[in-house]
Amino acid sequence: MRRRASAWEVAREVPDPELPMLTLGDLGILRHVEETVTGGVIVAITPTYSGCPALEAIRDDVGTALRAAGYADVEVRTLLSPPWTTDWIGETGRRKLAEAGIAPPGAAPARAAGPVPLTLGPPRRRLRCPRCGSDATEELSRFGSTACKSLWRCGDCREPFEHVKEI
Amino acid sequence: MSAAGTDHLPPASPEGQHGNAYEALNEGDDPRWAYGTGFADPLAGVDTAVPEGVDAAELAAYCLMLGDDALIMSHRLQEWCARAPELEEEVALANIALDLLGQARLLLARAGAVDGSGRDEDTLAFQRDPGEFRNVRLAEVPNGDFAHTTARLLVFATWRLALLDRLAASRDPVLAAVAAKGVKEVAYHRDYAAGWVVRLGDGTAYSRERMAEGLAAVWPLVPELFTPHPAERRLARAGVAADPAAAREEFDATLAQVLTAATLPHPAAPRRDDAPGGGAPGLDGPSTPSPDLRKPSAPGPGSQEGALGRDGAHTPALDGLLAELQSVARAHPGARW
Protein backbone atom coordinates (compact mmCIF):
# COMPACT_ATOMS: atom_id res chain seq x y z
CA MET A 1 0.00 0.00 0.00
CA ARG A 2 2.76 2.38 0.91
CA ARG A 3 4.58 1.87 -2.37
CA ARG A 4 1.45 2.43 -4.46
CA ALA A 5 0.62 5.69 -2.71
CA SER A 6 4.17 6.77 -3.37
CA ALA A 7 3.89 6.12 -7.11
CA TRP A 8 0.72 8.22 -7.15
CA GLU A 9 2.54 10.96 -5.24
CA VAL A 10 5.41 10.95 -7.73
CA ALA A 11 3.17 11.05 -10.81
CA ARG A 12 0.85 13.63 -9.27
CA GLU A 13 3.70 16.09 -8.72
CA VAL A 14 4.97 16.04 -12.33
CA PRO A 15 4.51 19.55 -13.77
CA ASP A 16 2.38 20.06 -16.87
CA PRO A 17 4.64 21.07 -19.79
CA GLU A 18 2.32 23.82 -21.06
CA LEU A 19 1.04 25.11 -17.73
CA PRO A 20 4.13 24.44 -15.62
CA MET A 21 2.64 26.15 -12.57
CA LEU A 22 0.23 23.20 -12.39
CA THR A 23 1.02 19.60 -11.59
CA LEU A 24 -0.70 16.76 -13.41
CA GLY A 25 -2.65 16.28 -10.20
CA ASP A 26 -3.79 19.92 -10.21
CA LEU A 27 -4.88 19.62 -13.83
CA GLY A 28 -6.90 16.48 -13.16
CA ILE A 29 -5.54 14.51 -16.10
CA LEU A 30 -3.94 11.83 -13.92
CA ARG A 31 -6.69 9.24 -13.65
CA HIS A 32 -5.15 6.05 -12.24
CA VAL A 33 -1.83 4.90 -10.84
CA GLU A 34 -1.68 1.18 -10.33
CA GLU A 35 1.05 -1.17 -9.20
CA THR A 36 1.13 -4.47 -11.07
CA VAL A 37 1.82 -7.86 -9.47
CA THR A 38 5.26 -7.83 -11.08
CA GLY A 39 6.18 -4.57 -9.38
CA GLY A 40 5.61 -2.27 -12.36
CA VAL A 41 3.49 0.85 -12.43
CA ILE A 42 0.63 1.55 -14.84
CA VAL A 43 -0.36 5.21 -15.13
CA ALA A 44 -3.52 6.33 -16.95
CA ILE A 45 -3.68 9.86 -18.35
CA THR A 46 -6.61 11.60 -20.06
CA PRO A 47 -5.64 14.14 -22.75
CA THR A 48 -7.00 17.66 -22.35
CA TYR A 49 -7.56 18.09 -26.10
CA SER A 50 -7.42 15.48 -28.91
CA GLY A 51 -4.44 17.20 -30.50
CA CYS A 52 -2.69 18.31 -27.34
CA PRO A 53 0.99 18.15 -28.34
CA ALA A 54 2.03 18.04 -24.70
CA LEU A 55 0.70 14.52 -24.22
CA GLU A 56 3.90 12.88 -25.47
CA ALA A 57 5.99 15.12 -23.21
CA ILE A 58 3.75 14.27 -20.27
CA ARG A 59 4.10 10.57 -20.99
CA ASP A 60 7.88 10.90 -21.02
CA ASP A 61 8.00 13.10 -17.94
CA VAL A 62 5.85 10.68 -15.90
CA GLY A 63 8.06 7.78 -16.94
CA THR A 64 11.23 9.70 -16.14
CA ALA A 65 9.93 10.83 -12.73
CA LEU A 66 8.79 7.35 -11.72
CA ARG A 67 12.02 5.71 -12.86
CA ALA A 68 13.98 8.30 -10.92
CA ALA A 69 11.89 7.36 -7.88
CA GLY A 70 12.90 3.72 -8.27
CA TYR A 71 10.13 2.25 -10.40
CA ALA A 72 11.84 0.38 -13.21
CA ASP A 73 8.84 -0.80 -15.20
CA VAL A 74 6.50 2.10 -16.05
CA GLU A 75 3.66 1.99 -18.56
CA VAL A 76 1.69 5.15 -19.36
CA ARG A 77 -1.71 4.58 -20.93
CA THR A 78 -4.14 6.93 -22.58
CA LEU A 79 -7.64 6.97 -21.12
CA LEU A 80 -10.03 8.59 -23.59
CA SER A 81 -13.27 8.20 -21.71
CA PRO A 82 -14.71 10.06 -19.92
CA PRO A 83 -13.27 13.12 -21.70
CA TRP A 84 -11.33 15.66 -19.66
CA THR A 85 -13.22 18.65 -18.36
CA THR A 86 -11.90 21.80 -16.73
CA ASP A 87 -14.16 20.88 -13.79
CA TRP A 88 -11.39 18.41 -12.87
CA ILE A 89 -9.04 21.31 -12.09
CA GLY A 90 -9.27 21.54 -8.31
CA GLU A 91 -9.18 24.54 -6.01
CA THR A 92 -5.38 24.40 -5.69
CA GLY A 93 -5.01 24.45 -9.46
CA ARG A 94 -7.38 27.38 -9.83
CA ARG A 95 -5.49 29.35 -7.21
CA LYS A 96 -2.14 28.63 -8.89
CA LEU A 97 -3.51 29.71 -12.28
CA ALA A 98 -4.78 33.00 -10.90
CA GLU A 99 -1.45 33.61 -9.15
CA ALA A 100 0.29 33.09 -12.49
CA GLY A 101 -1.94 35.70 -14.15
CA ILE A 102 -4.21 33.21 -15.91
CA ALA A 103 -7.94 33.50 -15.28
CA PRO A 104 -9.17 30.08 -14.13
CA PRO A 105 -12.13 28.38 -15.81
CA GLY A 106 -15.68 28.73 -14.57
CA ALA A 107 -17.99 25.75 -14.42
CA ALA A 108 -18.05 23.74 -17.65
CA PRO A 109 -21.22 24.41 -19.65
CA ALA A 110 -24.01 22.03 -18.73
CA ARG A 111 -25.39 20.22 -21.70
CA ALA A 112 -29.15 20.01 -22.19
CA ALA A 113 -30.75 17.41 -24.43
CA GLY A 114 -30.73 18.12 -28.15
CA PRO A 115 -28.14 19.71 -30.44
CA VAL A 116 -25.19 21.62 -28.98
CA PRO A 117 -26.51 25.21 -28.82
CA LEU A 118 -24.86 27.80 -31.04
CA THR A 119 -23.11 30.66 -29.25
CA LEU A 120 -22.91 33.83 -31.32
CA GLY A 121 -20.96 36.80 -30.08
CA PRO A 122 -18.80 37.21 -27.01
CA PRO A 123 -19.62 35.30 -23.84
CA ARG A 124 -22.10 37.05 -21.55
CA ARG A 125 -20.04 36.37 -18.47
CA ARG A 126 -17.16 38.73 -17.79
CA LEU A 127 -13.98 37.51 -16.24
CA ARG A 128 -12.20 39.15 -13.35
CA CYS A 129 -8.80 40.48 -14.43
CA PRO A 130 -6.20 38.31 -12.68
CA ARG A 131 -3.86 41.33 -12.35
CA CYS A 132 -6.02 44.18 -11.06
CA GLY A 133 -9.30 42.44 -10.21
CA SER A 134 -11.41 44.61 -12.51
CA ASP A 135 -14.55 43.18 -14.09
CA ALA A 136 -14.19 45.43 -17.15
CA THR A 137 -12.67 42.71 -19.31
CA GLU A 138 -13.36 41.55 -22.83
CA GLU A 139 -12.54 38.48 -24.89
CA LEU A 140 -10.01 39.12 -27.66
CA SER A 141 -9.94 35.66 -29.14
CA ARG A 142 -11.50 32.36 -28.23
CA PHE A 143 -8.18 30.68 -29.06
CA GLY A 144 -4.83 31.31 -27.41
CA SER A 145 -1.25 30.16 -27.15
CA THR A 146 -2.33 26.62 -26.26
CA ALA A 147 -5.45 24.64 -27.09
CA CYS A 148 -6.88 25.12 -23.62
CA LYS A 149 -6.70 28.92 -23.38
CA SER A 150 -8.46 32.01 -24.77
CA LEU A 151 -7.13 35.58 -24.94
CA TRP A 152 -8.64 38.45 -22.93
CA ARG A 153 -7.94 42.10 -22.21
CA CYS A 154 -8.61 44.23 -19.16
CA GLY A 155 -10.20 47.61 -19.84
CA ASP A 156 -8.87 49.13 -16.62
CA CYS A 157 -5.23 48.07 -16.31
CA ARG A 158 -5.10 47.58 -20.10
CA GLU A 159 -3.17 44.35 -19.75
CA PRO A 160 -3.94 41.29 -21.85
CA PHE A 161 -4.34 37.99 -20.03
CA GLU A 162 -5.09 34.37 -20.73
CA HIS A 163 -8.04 32.32 -19.57
CA VAL A 164 -8.35 28.55 -19.33
CA LYS A 165 -11.61 28.14 -21.19
CA GLU A 166 -14.37 25.99 -19.87
CA ILE A 167 -14.69 22.66 -21.61
CA MET B 1 2.00 24.46 -33.37
CA SER B 2 4.52 22.29 -31.67
CA ALA B 3 4.75 22.59 -27.96
CA ALA B 4 8.48 21.93 -28.07
CA GLY B 5 9.31 25.17 -26.33
CA THR B 6 12.27 25.46 -24.06
CA ASP B 7 10.09 25.11 -20.99
CA HIS B 8 9.52 21.49 -22.02
CA LEU B 9 13.11 20.43 -21.70
CA PRO B 10 13.49 17.55 -19.30
CA PRO B 11 15.63 18.11 -16.22
CA ALA B 12 19.35 18.15 -16.84
CA SER B 13 20.67 14.67 -17.30
CA PRO B 14 23.15 13.40 -14.71
CA GLU B 15 25.15 11.86 -17.57
CA GLY B 16 26.34 15.24 -18.73
CA GLN B 17 25.58 18.35 -20.77
CA HIS B 18 23.61 18.33 -23.97
CA GLY B 19 25.13 19.80 -27.09
CA ASN B 20 21.85 21.43 -28.06
CA ALA B 21 18.16 21.56 -27.30
CA TYR B 22 17.28 18.87 -29.82
CA GLU B 23 19.57 16.37 -28.16
CA ALA B 24 17.98 17.25 -24.86
CA LEU B 25 14.55 16.60 -26.33
CA ASN B 26 15.71 13.21 -27.50
CA GLU B 27 16.91 12.23 -24.08
CA GLY B 28 15.42 9.14 -22.55
CA ASP B 29 13.57 6.30 -24.18
CA ASP B 30 11.19 8.25 -26.35
CA PRO B 31 12.57 10.62 -28.95
CA ARG B 32 9.80 12.99 -29.90
CA TRP B 33 8.59 15.97 -31.93
CA ALA B 34 9.60 14.40 -35.23
CA TYR B 35 7.78 12.44 -37.88
CA GLY B 36 8.09 8.71 -37.53
CA THR B 37 10.45 8.73 -34.59
CA GLY B 38 8.72 9.13 -31.32
CA PHE B 39 5.02 9.85 -31.55
CA ALA B 40 3.74 7.02 -29.46
CA ASP B 41 0.55 5.30 -30.53
CA PRO B 42 -2.19 7.82 -29.67
CA LEU B 43 -4.33 4.86 -28.63
CA ALA B 44 -1.64 3.49 -26.29
CA GLY B 45 -3.33 1.40 -23.63
CA VAL B 46 -6.85 1.96 -25.00
CA ASP B 47 -8.94 -1.20 -25.29
CA THR B 48 -9.28 -1.46 -29.05
CA ALA B 49 -11.35 -4.63 -29.37
CA VAL B 50 -13.93 -4.58 -32.19
CA PRO B 51 -17.51 -4.81 -30.89
CA GLU B 52 -19.23 -8.13 -31.45
CA GLY B 53 -20.98 -8.56 -34.78
CA VAL B 54 -19.22 -5.58 -36.38
CA ASP B 55 -17.30 -6.08 -39.62
CA ALA B 56 -13.73 -5.03 -38.84
CA ALA B 57 -12.93 -3.98 -42.42
CA GLU B 58 -16.03 -1.83 -42.58
CA LEU B 59 -15.28 -0.24 -39.21
CA ALA B 60 -11.76 0.52 -40.41
CA ALA B 61 -13.12 2.11 -43.58
CA TYR B 62 -15.46 4.26 -41.52
CA CYS B 63 -12.65 5.40 -39.22
CA LEU B 64 -10.67 6.34 -42.33
CA MET B 65 -13.58 8.45 -43.62
CA LEU B 66 -13.87 10.48 -40.43
CA GLY B 67 -10.10 10.55 -39.95
CA ASP B 68 -9.41 11.71 -43.51
CA ASP B 69 -12.06 14.45 -43.20
CA ALA B 70 -10.17 15.78 -40.18
CA LEU B 71 -6.67 15.31 -41.64
CA ILE B 72 -7.40 17.04 -44.95
CA MET B 73 -9.43 19.86 -43.41
CA SER B 74 -6.64 20.35 -40.89
CA HIS B 75 -4.12 20.69 -43.70
CA ARG B 76 -6.14 23.38 -45.48
CA LEU B 77 -6.37 25.32 -42.21
CA GLN B 78 -2.63 24.90 -41.60
CA GLU B 79 -2.02 26.59 -44.95
CA TRP B 80 -3.12 29.83 -43.27
CA CYS B 81 -0.11 29.72 -40.95
CA ALA B 82 1.89 32.94 -41.49
CA ARG B 83 -0.78 34.15 -43.94
CA ALA B 84 -3.84 34.96 -41.84
CA PRO B 85 -5.18 38.54 -41.80
CA GLU B 86 -4.65 38.97 -38.03
CA LEU B 87 -2.46 37.24 -35.48
CA GLU B 88 -5.52 36.24 -33.44
CA GLU B 89 -7.11 34.56 -36.45
CA GLU B 90 -3.88 32.79 -37.27
CA VAL B 91 -3.74 31.41 -33.74
CA ALA B 92 -7.41 30.42 -33.94
CA LEU B 93 -7.07 28.62 -37.26
CA ALA B 94 -3.91 26.85 -36.11
CA ASN B 95 -5.66 25.74 -32.90
CA ILE B 96 -8.62 24.40 -34.86
CA ALA B 97 -6.26 22.61 -37.25
CA LEU B 98 -4.47 21.08 -34.27
CA ASP B 99 -7.70 19.78 -32.74
CA LEU B 100 -8.63 18.19 -36.06
CA LEU B 101 -5.16 16.71 -36.44
CA GLY B 102 -5.54 15.13 -33.01
CA GLN B 103 -8.87 13.64 -34.00
CA ALA B 104 -7.33 12.39 -37.26
CA ARG B 105 -4.46 10.69 -35.40
CA LEU B 106 -6.85 8.77 -33.15
CA LEU B 107 -9.14 7.77 -36.01
CA LEU B 108 -6.34 6.71 -38.38
CA ALA B 109 -4.68 4.74 -35.59
CA ARG B 110 -8.02 3.04 -34.93
CA ALA B 111 -8.43 2.26 -38.66
CA GLY B 112 -4.99 0.70 -38.89
CA ALA B 113 -5.49 -1.30 -35.71
CA VAL B 114 -8.78 -2.92 -36.75
CA ASP B 115 -8.19 -3.54 -40.47
CA GLY B 116 -5.53 -6.14 -39.75
CA SER B 117 -2.95 -4.45 -41.97
CA GLY B 118 -0.85 -3.26 -39.06
CA ARG B 119 -0.48 0.17 -40.67
CA ASP B 120 0.04 2.94 -38.14
CA GLU B 121 -1.27 6.51 -38.38
CA ASP B 122 1.86 7.72 -40.19
CA THR B 123 1.66 4.99 -42.82
CA LEU B 124 -1.99 5.79 -43.45
CA ALA B 125 -1.42 9.55 -43.62
CA PHE B 126 1.79 9.53 -45.63
CA GLN B 127 1.78 6.40 -47.77
CA ARG B 128 -1.66 6.35 -49.37
CA ASP B 129 -2.44 7.67 -52.85
CA PRO B 130 -5.29 10.15 -53.47
CA GLY B 131 -7.71 7.43 -54.60
CA GLU B 132 -7.33 5.71 -51.22
CA PHE B 133 -8.45 8.78 -49.26
CA ARG B 134 -12.06 8.77 -48.09
CA ASN B 135 -12.61 12.40 -47.09
CA VAL B 136 -15.50 14.49 -48.39
CA ARG B 137 -14.47 16.96 -51.10
CA LEU B 138 -15.50 19.94 -49.02
CA ALA B 139 -12.35 19.36 -46.98
CA GLU B 140 -9.96 19.27 -49.93
CA VAL B 141 -10.91 22.13 -52.26
CA PRO B 142 -8.27 24.88 -52.28
CA ASN B 143 -8.44 27.80 -49.90
CA GLY B 144 -9.93 31.02 -51.17
CA ASP B 145 -10.04 34.21 -49.15
CA PHE B 146 -10.70 34.39 -45.40
CA ALA B 147 -14.46 34.53 -46.01
CA HIS B 148 -14.25 31.31 -48.02
CA THR B 149 -12.38 29.67 -45.16
CA THR B 150 -14.95 30.76 -42.58
CA ALA B 151 -17.78 29.57 -44.87
CA ARG B 152 -16.11 26.20 -45.33
CA LEU B 153 -15.34 25.90 -41.64
CA LEU B 154 -18.90 26.76 -40.64
CA VAL B 155 -20.31 24.11 -42.97
CA PHE B 156 -17.70 21.50 -42.04
CA ALA B 157 -17.89 22.04 -38.28
CA THR B 158 -21.68 22.21 -38.16
CA TRP B 159 -21.88 18.93 -40.07
CA ARG B 160 -19.12 17.22 -38.11
CA LEU B 161 -20.54 18.37 -34.78
CA ALA B 162 -23.91 16.82 -35.65
CA LEU B 163 -22.16 13.56 -36.61
CA LEU B 164 -19.86 13.39 -33.58
CA ASP B 165 -22.72 14.19 -31.21
CA ARG B 166 -24.59 11.14 -32.49
CA LEU B 167 -21.41 9.07 -32.59
CA ALA B 168 -20.81 9.64 -28.88
CA ALA B 169 -23.44 6.91 -28.36
CA SER B 170 -21.69 4.47 -30.73
CA ARG B 171 -21.40 0.83 -29.76
CA ASP B 172 -17.71 1.11 -30.64
CA PRO B 173 -16.07 2.40 -27.47
CA VAL B 174 -13.14 4.06 -29.26
CA LEU B 175 -15.37 5.94 -31.72
CA ALA B 176 -17.64 6.94 -28.85
CA ALA B 177 -14.72 8.29 -26.83
CA VAL B 178 -13.13 10.15 -29.76
CA ALA B 179 -16.52 11.63 -30.63
CA ALA B 180 -17.39 12.70 -27.09
CA LYS B 181 -14.09 14.55 -26.91
CA GLY B 182 -14.48 15.95 -30.41
CA VAL B 183 -17.92 17.40 -29.69
CA LYS B 184 -16.44 19.85 -27.20
CA GLU B 185 -13.72 20.89 -29.64
CA VAL B 186 -15.79 21.15 -32.81
CA ALA B 187 -18.48 23.18 -31.01
CA TYR B 188 -15.78 25.83 -30.47
CA HIS B 189 -14.77 25.61 -34.15
CA ARG B 190 -18.35 26.06 -35.31
CA ASP B 191 -19.00 29.01 -33.02
CA TYR B 192 -15.76 30.67 -34.13
CA ALA B 193 -16.69 30.31 -37.82
CA ALA B 194 -20.27 31.40 -37.16
CA GLY B 195 -19.01 34.54 -35.41
CA TRP B 196 -17.00 35.53 -38.47
CA VAL B 197 -19.82 34.77 -40.91
CA VAL B 198 -22.04 37.11 -38.89
CA ARG B 199 -19.35 39.79 -38.59
CA LEU B 200 -18.53 39.77 -42.31
CA GLY B 201 -22.10 39.21 -43.51
CA ASP B 202 -23.49 42.01 -41.33
CA GLY B 203 -20.46 44.23 -41.90
CA THR B 204 -19.68 46.53 -44.80
CA ALA B 205 -21.14 46.13 -48.27
CA TYR B 206 -17.78 44.78 -49.40
CA SER B 207 -17.33 42.26 -46.57
CA ARG B 208 -20.92 41.15 -47.11
CA GLU B 209 -20.26 40.53 -50.80
CA ARG B 210 -17.12 38.52 -50.06
CA MET B 211 -18.93 36.48 -47.40
CA ALA B 212 -21.83 35.70 -49.73
CA GLU B 213 -19.32 34.63 -52.40
CA GLY B 214 -17.55 32.36 -49.93
CA LEU B 215 -20.77 30.63 -48.97
CA ALA B 216 -21.83 30.32 -52.62
CA ALA B 217 -18.50 28.71 -53.46
CA VAL B 218 -18.75 25.96 -50.85
CA TRP B 219 -22.49 25.33 -51.13
CA PRO B 220 -22.32 22.90 -54.11
CA LEU B 221 -20.19 20.65 -51.88
CA VAL B 222 -22.88 20.41 -49.18
CA PRO B 223 -25.09 17.64 -50.65
CA GLU B 224 -22.18 15.18 -50.58
CA LEU B 225 -21.95 15.60 -46.80
CA PHE B 226 -25.40 14.13 -46.38
CA THR B 227 -25.06 11.32 -48.90
CA PRO B 228 -24.23 8.22 -46.85
CA HIS B 229 -21.75 5.70 -48.17
CA PRO B 230 -23.21 2.16 -48.06
CA ALA B 231 -20.74 1.30 -45.29
CA GLU B 232 -21.95 4.27 -43.24
CA ARG B 233 -25.55 3.11 -43.65
CA ARG B 234 -24.76 -0.45 -42.63
CA LEU B 235 -22.70 0.61 -39.63
CA ALA B 236 -25.37 3.14 -38.63
CA ARG B 237 -27.92 0.33 -38.59
CA ALA B 238 -25.52 -1.68 -36.42
CA GLY B 239 -25.37 1.18 -33.92
CA VAL B 240 -21.73 1.96 -34.70
CA ALA B 241 -21.81 4.88 -37.16
CA ALA B 242 -23.78 8.11 -37.40
CA ASP B 243 -25.98 8.30 -40.50
CA PRO B 244 -25.16 11.68 -42.05
CA ALA B 245 -28.59 11.87 -43.69
CA ALA B 246 -30.11 12.03 -40.21
CA ALA B 247 -28.01 15.09 -39.37
CA ARG B 248 -29.42 17.27 -42.16
CA GLU B 249 -32.20 18.86 -40.14
CA GLU B 250 -29.84 19.98 -37.39
CA PHE B 251 -27.39 21.31 -39.98
CA ASP B 252 -30.07 23.31 -41.79
CA ALA B 253 -31.39 24.78 -38.55
CA THR B 254 -27.95 25.95 -37.42
CA LEU B 255 -27.09 27.40 -40.82
CA ALA B 256 -30.41 29.25 -40.92
CA GLN B 257 -29.71 30.69 -37.47
CA VAL B 258 -26.27 31.94 -38.53
CA LEU B 259 -27.47 33.33 -41.88
CA THR B 260 -30.31 35.19 -40.20
CA ALA B 261 -27.93 36.78 -37.70
CA ALA B 262 -25.59 37.62 -40.60
CA THR B 263 -28.51 39.11 -42.59
CA LEU B 264 -27.31 37.01 -45.52
CA PRO B 265 -29.56 35.29 -48.04
CA HIS B 266 -29.42 31.52 -48.12
CA PRO B 267 -26.62 30.54 -50.53
CA ALA B 268 -29.00 28.29 -52.44
CA ALA B 269 -31.44 31.13 -53.06
CA PRO B 270 -31.16 32.70 -56.53
CA ARG B 271 -29.52 36.11 -56.51
CA ARG B 272 -30.98 38.90 -58.57
CA ASP B 273 -27.66 39.82 -60.15
CA ASP B 274 -26.85 36.26 -61.18
CA ALA B 275 -26.00 35.63 -64.75
CA PRO B 276 -27.32 32.25 -65.91
CA GLY B 277 -25.08 29.56 -64.52
CA GLY B 278 -23.02 32.00 -62.51
CA GLY B 279 -22.92 32.99 -58.86
CA ALA B 280 -24.67 30.76 -56.38
CA PRO B 281 -25.45 27.45 -57.99
CA GLY B 282 -29.07 26.76 -57.20
CA LEU B 283 -28.33 23.38 -55.65
CA ASP B 284 -29.83 22.01 -52.57
CA GLY B 285 -32.02 24.55 -50.86
CA PRO B 286 -33.09 24.29 -47.25
CA SER B 287 -35.95 22.05 -48.27
CA THR B 288 -35.24 18.40 -48.97
CA PRO B 289 -33.30 18.19 -52.22
CA SER B 290 -34.22 15.71 -54.89
CA PRO B 291 -31.82 12.75 -55.04
CA ASP B 292 -30.31 13.68 -58.40
CA LEU B 293 -29.12 17.00 -56.94
CA ARG B 294 -27.12 15.20 -54.30
CA LYS B 295 -24.31 14.52 -56.74
CA PRO B 296 -21.30 16.79 -56.63
CA SER B 297 -21.34 19.52 -59.22
CA ALA B 298 -17.87 18.94 -60.56
CA PRO B 299 -16.45 15.43 -60.31
CA GLY B 300 -12.72 15.32 -60.78
CA PRO B 301 -11.19 13.89 -63.92
CA GLY B 302 -11.11 10.12 -63.91
CA SER B 303 -13.76 9.80 -61.23
CA GLN B 304 -16.68 7.51 -61.82
CA GLU B 305 -20.11 8.89 -62.50
CA GLY B 306 -21.78 9.63 -59.18
CA ALA B 307 -18.75 8.56 -57.16
CA LEU B 308 -17.94 10.73 -54.16
CA GLY B 309 -15.03 11.44 -51.86
CA ARG B 310 -16.14 8.55 -49.66
CA ASP B 311 -15.55 6.26 -52.69
CA GLY B 312 -12.09 7.68 -53.28
CA ALA B 313 -13.22 10.00 -56.09
CA HIS B 314 -11.63 13.41 -55.54
CA THR B 315 -11.00 16.72 -57.20
CA PRO B 316 -7.51 17.34 -58.65
CA ALA B 317 -6.85 19.60 -55.65
CA LEU B 318 -6.27 16.60 -53.42
CA ASP B 319 -3.25 15.55 -55.53
CA GLY B 320 -1.46 18.81 -54.82
CA LEU B 321 -2.44 18.80 -51.17
CA LEU B 322 -1.09 15.28 -50.62
CA ALA B 323 2.06 16.00 -52.59
CA GLU B 324 2.87 18.64 -50.01
CA LEU B 325 1.58 16.75 -46.97
CA GLN B 326 3.50 13.60 -47.88
CA SER B 327 6.64 15.03 -49.46
CA VAL B 328 9.02 14.68 -46.52
CA ALA B 329 7.77 11.27 -45.45
CA ARG B 330 8.02 9.92 -48.99
CA ALA B 331 11.41 11.44 -49.71
CA HIS B 332 12.90 10.07 -46.50
CA PRO B 333 11.08 6.86 -45.57
CA GLY B 334 11.59 6.01 -41.92
CA ALA B 335 13.71 9.11 -41.39
CA ARG B 336 14.72 10.06 -37.87
CA TRP B 337 16.15 13.22 -36.45
PDB file of C-alpha atoms in Angstrom, chain B residues 20 81 100 119 129 131 134 137 163 210 245 285 293:
ATOM      1  CA  ASN B  20      21.855  21.429 -28.058  1.00  0.00           C
ATOM      2  CA  CYS B  81      -0.109  29.715 -40.949  1.00  0.00           C
ATOM      3  CA  LEU B 100      -8.632  18.187 -36.059  1.00  0.00           C
ATOM      4  CA  ARG B 119      -0.481   0.168 -40.668  1.00  0.00           C
ATOM      5  CA  ASP B 129      -2.442   7.668 -52.848  1.00  0.00           C
ATOM      6  CA  GLY B 131      -7.711   7.427 -54.598  1.00  0.00           C
ATOM      7  CA  ARG B 134     -12.056   8.767 -48.085  1.00  0.00           C
ATOM      8  CA  ARG B 137     -14.473  16.957 -51.104  1.00  0.00           C
ATOM      9  CA  LEU B 163     -22.157  13.560 -36.606  1.00  0.00           C
ATOM     10  CA  ARG B 210     -17.121  38.515 -50.062  1.00  0.00           C
ATOM     11  CA  ALA B 245     -28.594  11.869 -43.693  1.00  0.00           C
ATOM     12  CA  GLY B 285     -32.025  24.549 -50.857  1.00  0.00           C
ATOM     13  CA  LEU B 293     -29.118  16.996 -56.940  1.00  0.00           C
TER      14      LEU B 293
END
